[in-house]
Structure formats: structure tokens, C-alpha cells
Short mmCIF file of C-alpha atoms and ligand atoms in Angstrom, two decimals:
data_model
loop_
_atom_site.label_atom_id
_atom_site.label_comp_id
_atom_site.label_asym_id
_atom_site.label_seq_id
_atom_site.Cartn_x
_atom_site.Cartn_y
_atom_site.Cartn_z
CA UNK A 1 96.97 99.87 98.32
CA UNK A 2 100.02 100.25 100.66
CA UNK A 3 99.54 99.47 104.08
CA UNK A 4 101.48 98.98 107.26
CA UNK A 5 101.19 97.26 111.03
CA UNK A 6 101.71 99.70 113.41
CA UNK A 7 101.92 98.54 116.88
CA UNK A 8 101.96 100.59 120.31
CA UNK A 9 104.25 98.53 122.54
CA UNK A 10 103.46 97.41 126.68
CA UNK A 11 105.59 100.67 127.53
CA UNK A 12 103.70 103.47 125.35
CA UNK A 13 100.69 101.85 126.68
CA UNK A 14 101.37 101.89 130.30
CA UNK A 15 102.51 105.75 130.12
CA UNK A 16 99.49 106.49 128.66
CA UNK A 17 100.76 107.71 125.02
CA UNK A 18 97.89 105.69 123.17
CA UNK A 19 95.78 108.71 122.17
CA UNK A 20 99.05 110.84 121.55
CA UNK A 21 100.49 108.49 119.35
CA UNK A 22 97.35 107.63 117.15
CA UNK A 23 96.66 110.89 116.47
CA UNK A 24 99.97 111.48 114.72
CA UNK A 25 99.10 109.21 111.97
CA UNK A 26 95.85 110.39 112.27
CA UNK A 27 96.37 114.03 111.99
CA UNK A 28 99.22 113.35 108.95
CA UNK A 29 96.55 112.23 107.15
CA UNK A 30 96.49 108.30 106.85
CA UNK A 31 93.67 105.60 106.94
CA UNK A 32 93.07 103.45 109.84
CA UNK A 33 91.89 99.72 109.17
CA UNK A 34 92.38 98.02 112.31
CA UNK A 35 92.52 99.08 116.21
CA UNK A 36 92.83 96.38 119.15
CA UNK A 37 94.12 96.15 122.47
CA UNK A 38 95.77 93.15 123.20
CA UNK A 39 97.85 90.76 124.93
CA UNK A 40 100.09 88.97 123.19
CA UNK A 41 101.33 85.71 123.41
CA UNK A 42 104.69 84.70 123.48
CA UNK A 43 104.74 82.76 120.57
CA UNK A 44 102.79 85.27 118.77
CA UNK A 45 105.94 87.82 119.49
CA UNK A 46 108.49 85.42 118.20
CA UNK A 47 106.47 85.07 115.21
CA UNK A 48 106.82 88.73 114.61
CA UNK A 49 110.40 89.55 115.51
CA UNK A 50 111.52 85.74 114.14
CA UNK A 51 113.83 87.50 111.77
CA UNK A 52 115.89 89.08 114.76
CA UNK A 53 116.05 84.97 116.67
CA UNK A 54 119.72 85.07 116.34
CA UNK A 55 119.98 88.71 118.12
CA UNK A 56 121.97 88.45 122.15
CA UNK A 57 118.41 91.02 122.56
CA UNK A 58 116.03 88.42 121.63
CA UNK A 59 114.59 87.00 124.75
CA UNK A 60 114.40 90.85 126.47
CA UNK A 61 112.42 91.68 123.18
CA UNK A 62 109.98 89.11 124.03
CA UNK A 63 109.42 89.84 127.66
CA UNK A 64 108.96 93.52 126.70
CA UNK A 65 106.83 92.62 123.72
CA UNK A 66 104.37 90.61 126.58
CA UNK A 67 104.84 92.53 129.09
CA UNK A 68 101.54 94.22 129.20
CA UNK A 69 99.02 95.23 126.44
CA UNK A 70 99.72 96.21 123.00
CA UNK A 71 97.76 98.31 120.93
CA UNK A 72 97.45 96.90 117.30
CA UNK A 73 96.69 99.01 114.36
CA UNK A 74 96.77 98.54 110.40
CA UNK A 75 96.63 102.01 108.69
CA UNK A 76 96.54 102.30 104.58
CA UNK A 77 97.71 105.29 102.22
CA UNK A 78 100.30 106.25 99.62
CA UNK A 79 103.82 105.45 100.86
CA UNK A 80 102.55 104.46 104.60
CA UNK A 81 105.01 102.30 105.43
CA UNK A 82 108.24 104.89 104.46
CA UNK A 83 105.98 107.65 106.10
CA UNK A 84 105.21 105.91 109.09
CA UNK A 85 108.95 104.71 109.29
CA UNK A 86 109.26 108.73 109.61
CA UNK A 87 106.70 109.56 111.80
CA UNK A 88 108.12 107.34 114.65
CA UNK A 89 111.94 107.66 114.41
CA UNK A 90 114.92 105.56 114.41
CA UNK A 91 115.17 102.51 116.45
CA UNK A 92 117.22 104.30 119.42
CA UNK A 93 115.38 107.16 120.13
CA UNK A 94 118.62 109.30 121.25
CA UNK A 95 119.40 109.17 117.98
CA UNK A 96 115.32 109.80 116.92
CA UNK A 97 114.71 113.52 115.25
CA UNK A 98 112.62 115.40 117.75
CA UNK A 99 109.67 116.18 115.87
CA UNK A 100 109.00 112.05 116.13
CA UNK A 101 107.39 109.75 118.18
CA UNK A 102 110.29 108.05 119.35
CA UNK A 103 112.43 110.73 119.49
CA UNK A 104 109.99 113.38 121.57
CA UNK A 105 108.92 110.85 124.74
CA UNK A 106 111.03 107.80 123.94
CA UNK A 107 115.01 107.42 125.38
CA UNK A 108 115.92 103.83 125.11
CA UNK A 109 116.43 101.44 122.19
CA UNK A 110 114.80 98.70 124.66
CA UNK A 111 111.45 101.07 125.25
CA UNK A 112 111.00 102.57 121.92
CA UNK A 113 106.96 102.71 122.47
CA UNK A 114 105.74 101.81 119.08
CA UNK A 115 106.84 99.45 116.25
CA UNK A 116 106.64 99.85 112.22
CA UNK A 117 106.34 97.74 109.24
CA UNK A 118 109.83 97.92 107.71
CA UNK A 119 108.37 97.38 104.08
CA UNK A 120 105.31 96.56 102.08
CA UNK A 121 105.31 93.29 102.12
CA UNK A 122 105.99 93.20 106.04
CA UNK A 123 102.96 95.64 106.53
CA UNK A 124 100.85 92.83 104.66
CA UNK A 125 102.33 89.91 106.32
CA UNK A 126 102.10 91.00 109.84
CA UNK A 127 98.38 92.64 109.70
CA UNK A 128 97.73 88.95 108.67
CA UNK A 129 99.90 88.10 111.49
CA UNK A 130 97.75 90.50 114.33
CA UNK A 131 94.71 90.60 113.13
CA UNK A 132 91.99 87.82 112.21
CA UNK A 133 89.67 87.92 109.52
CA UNK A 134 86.75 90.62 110.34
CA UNK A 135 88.88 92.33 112.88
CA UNK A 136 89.47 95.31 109.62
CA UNK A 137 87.57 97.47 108.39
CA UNK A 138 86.96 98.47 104.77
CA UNK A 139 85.62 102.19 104.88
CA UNK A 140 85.27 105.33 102.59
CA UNK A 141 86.69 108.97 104.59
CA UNK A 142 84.48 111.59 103.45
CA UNK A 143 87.71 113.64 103.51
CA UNK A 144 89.76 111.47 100.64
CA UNK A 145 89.22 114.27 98.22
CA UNK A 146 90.72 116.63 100.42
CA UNK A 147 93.46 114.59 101.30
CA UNK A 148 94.72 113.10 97.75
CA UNK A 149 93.89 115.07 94.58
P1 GTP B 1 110.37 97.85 115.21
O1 GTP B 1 109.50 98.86 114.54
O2 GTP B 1 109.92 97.50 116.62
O3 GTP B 1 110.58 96.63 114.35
O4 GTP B 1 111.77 98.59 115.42
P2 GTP B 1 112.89 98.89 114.32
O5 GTP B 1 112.45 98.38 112.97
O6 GTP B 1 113.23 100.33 114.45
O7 GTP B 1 114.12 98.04 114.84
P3 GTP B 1 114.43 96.47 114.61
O8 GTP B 1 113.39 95.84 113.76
O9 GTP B 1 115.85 96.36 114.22
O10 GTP B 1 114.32 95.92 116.11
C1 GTP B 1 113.07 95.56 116.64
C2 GTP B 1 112.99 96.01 118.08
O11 GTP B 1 113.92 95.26 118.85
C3 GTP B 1 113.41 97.45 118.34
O12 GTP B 1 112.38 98.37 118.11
C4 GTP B 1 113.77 97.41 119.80
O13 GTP B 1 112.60 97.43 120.63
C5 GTP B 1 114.40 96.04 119.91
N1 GTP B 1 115.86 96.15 119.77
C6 GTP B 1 116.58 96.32 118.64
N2 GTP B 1 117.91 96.41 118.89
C7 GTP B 1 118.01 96.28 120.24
C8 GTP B 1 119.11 96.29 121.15
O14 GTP B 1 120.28 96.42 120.76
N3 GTP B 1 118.82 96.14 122.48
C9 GTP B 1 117.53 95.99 122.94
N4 GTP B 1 117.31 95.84 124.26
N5 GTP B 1 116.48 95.98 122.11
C10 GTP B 1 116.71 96.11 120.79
MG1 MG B 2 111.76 96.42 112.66
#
């Protein structure tokens, strides 16, 4: 099954968007598999953004990444990483659709609230990345039948 590493950022966090944001993915109708609050370690957030290293952005991306807690989450379902993708917006969130997370409370590229696994294998890698083994949880929803035929 698909799944995807969804992270609220130090900024959503601090304004107090944690419950706002969860429930999006919640309410659209998508598993969740992992939930932590966290601060992480620089080397940790380098790890994660190590394909953007080259980027003038890179060390602001880090202090913003550390700045404060993060809220880690792996969710599963059909297409979640695509859907997900949709759900929070485009990177700047002037240019984000209102409608998504990033694009009805976020303004800045720099303090975009919430990060999303770009693809499937990214979703895999970097759940393995934030979470240790028996931090997820393997569960059945009593809804599944009403939520995929
Ligand atoms: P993530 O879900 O966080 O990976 O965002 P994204 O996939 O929409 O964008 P991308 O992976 O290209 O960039 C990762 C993060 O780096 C962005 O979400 C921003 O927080 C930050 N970032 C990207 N471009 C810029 C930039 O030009 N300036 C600043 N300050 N931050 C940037
Ligand atoms: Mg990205």
C-alpha cells in the first residue's frame, strides 16, 4: 500500500494549526500510521531535505526545520502521496489554491506549515527516516468498507 510522510513544520505548530491540519487528511478519508511530536535534530533535517544541499535556501531550511517541534505523521491509502500533494498546496502558498492547507493560513514559501512526500518511494524512505521501528501502527478502520468499495 501507498503511503506518505507528512510532517507539520515548527511554524504550523507554534500557531496552533495541529488539530486543523490533521483533520484534513483525516476528514478526506485517509489512514493514519504514525503521530509524534518532535524535535528534530539538525542532522536529522539535512538528512531529509539532502536533495535540496546545493539550494542558496539551505541553511534557513534547516533553522526553520529545528526551530521548534514538528509534528510527524505517516498516513496510508490509494494515491496518498498525489492526494496529499493536493490537500496542502504548492510550495509558495500565494500561489496555493484556497481550498488548501497552504494556501488558506499559509503566505510565505519560507513558512509553508506542513511538508509532503513528493512520491512513493519518498513517502517510504522518509517514514523510515522519522520514525523507528514500533513507533507505527498497523490497524483495521471499521469504516474501510465505507470508504473504498
Ligand atoms: P516540502 O513538502 O516541505 O518538501 O515542500 P515542497 O515539496 O512543496 O517544496 P521543495 O521540496 O521544493 O522545498 C522544500 C521546502 O524548502 C519548502 O517547503 C520550503 O519550506 C523550503 N523552500 C523551498 N524553496 C524555497 C525558497 O526559495 N526560499 C525559502 N526560504 N525556502 C524555500
Ligand atoms: Mg519537497
Amino acid at each position: 500500500v501507498e503511503e506518505t510522510y507528512i510532517m507539520i513544520k515548527p511554524d504550523g505548530f507554534q500557531r496552533g494549526l495541529v488539530g486543523e491540519i490533521i483533520s484534513r487528511f483525516e476528514k478526506k478519508g485517509f489512514k493514519l500510521k504514525g503521530l509524534k511530536l518532535f524535535q528534530c535534530p539538525k542532522e536529522l533535517a539535512q538528512e531529509h531535505y539532502k536533495d535540496l544541499q546545493s539550494k542558496p535556501f539551505f541553511p534557513k531550511l534547516i533553522n526553520y526545520i529545528t526551530s521548534g517541534p514538528v509534528v510527524c505523521m505517516a498516513w496510508e491509502g490509494i494515491g496518498v502521496v498525489a492526494s496529499a500533494r493536493k490537500l496542502i498546496g504548492v510550495t509558495n502558498p500565494l500561489n496555493a489554491e484556497p481550498g488548501t492547507i497552504r494556501g488558506d493560513l499559509a503566505v510565505q514559501t519560507g513558512r509553508n506549515v506542513v511538508h509532503g512526500s513528493d512520491s512513493p518511494e519518498n513517502g517510504k524512505r522518509e517514514i523510515a527516516l522519522w520514525f523507528k521501528e514500533g513507533e507505527l501502527c498497523e490497524w483495521t478502520p471499521l469504516l474501510g468498507p465505507w470508504l473504498t468499495e
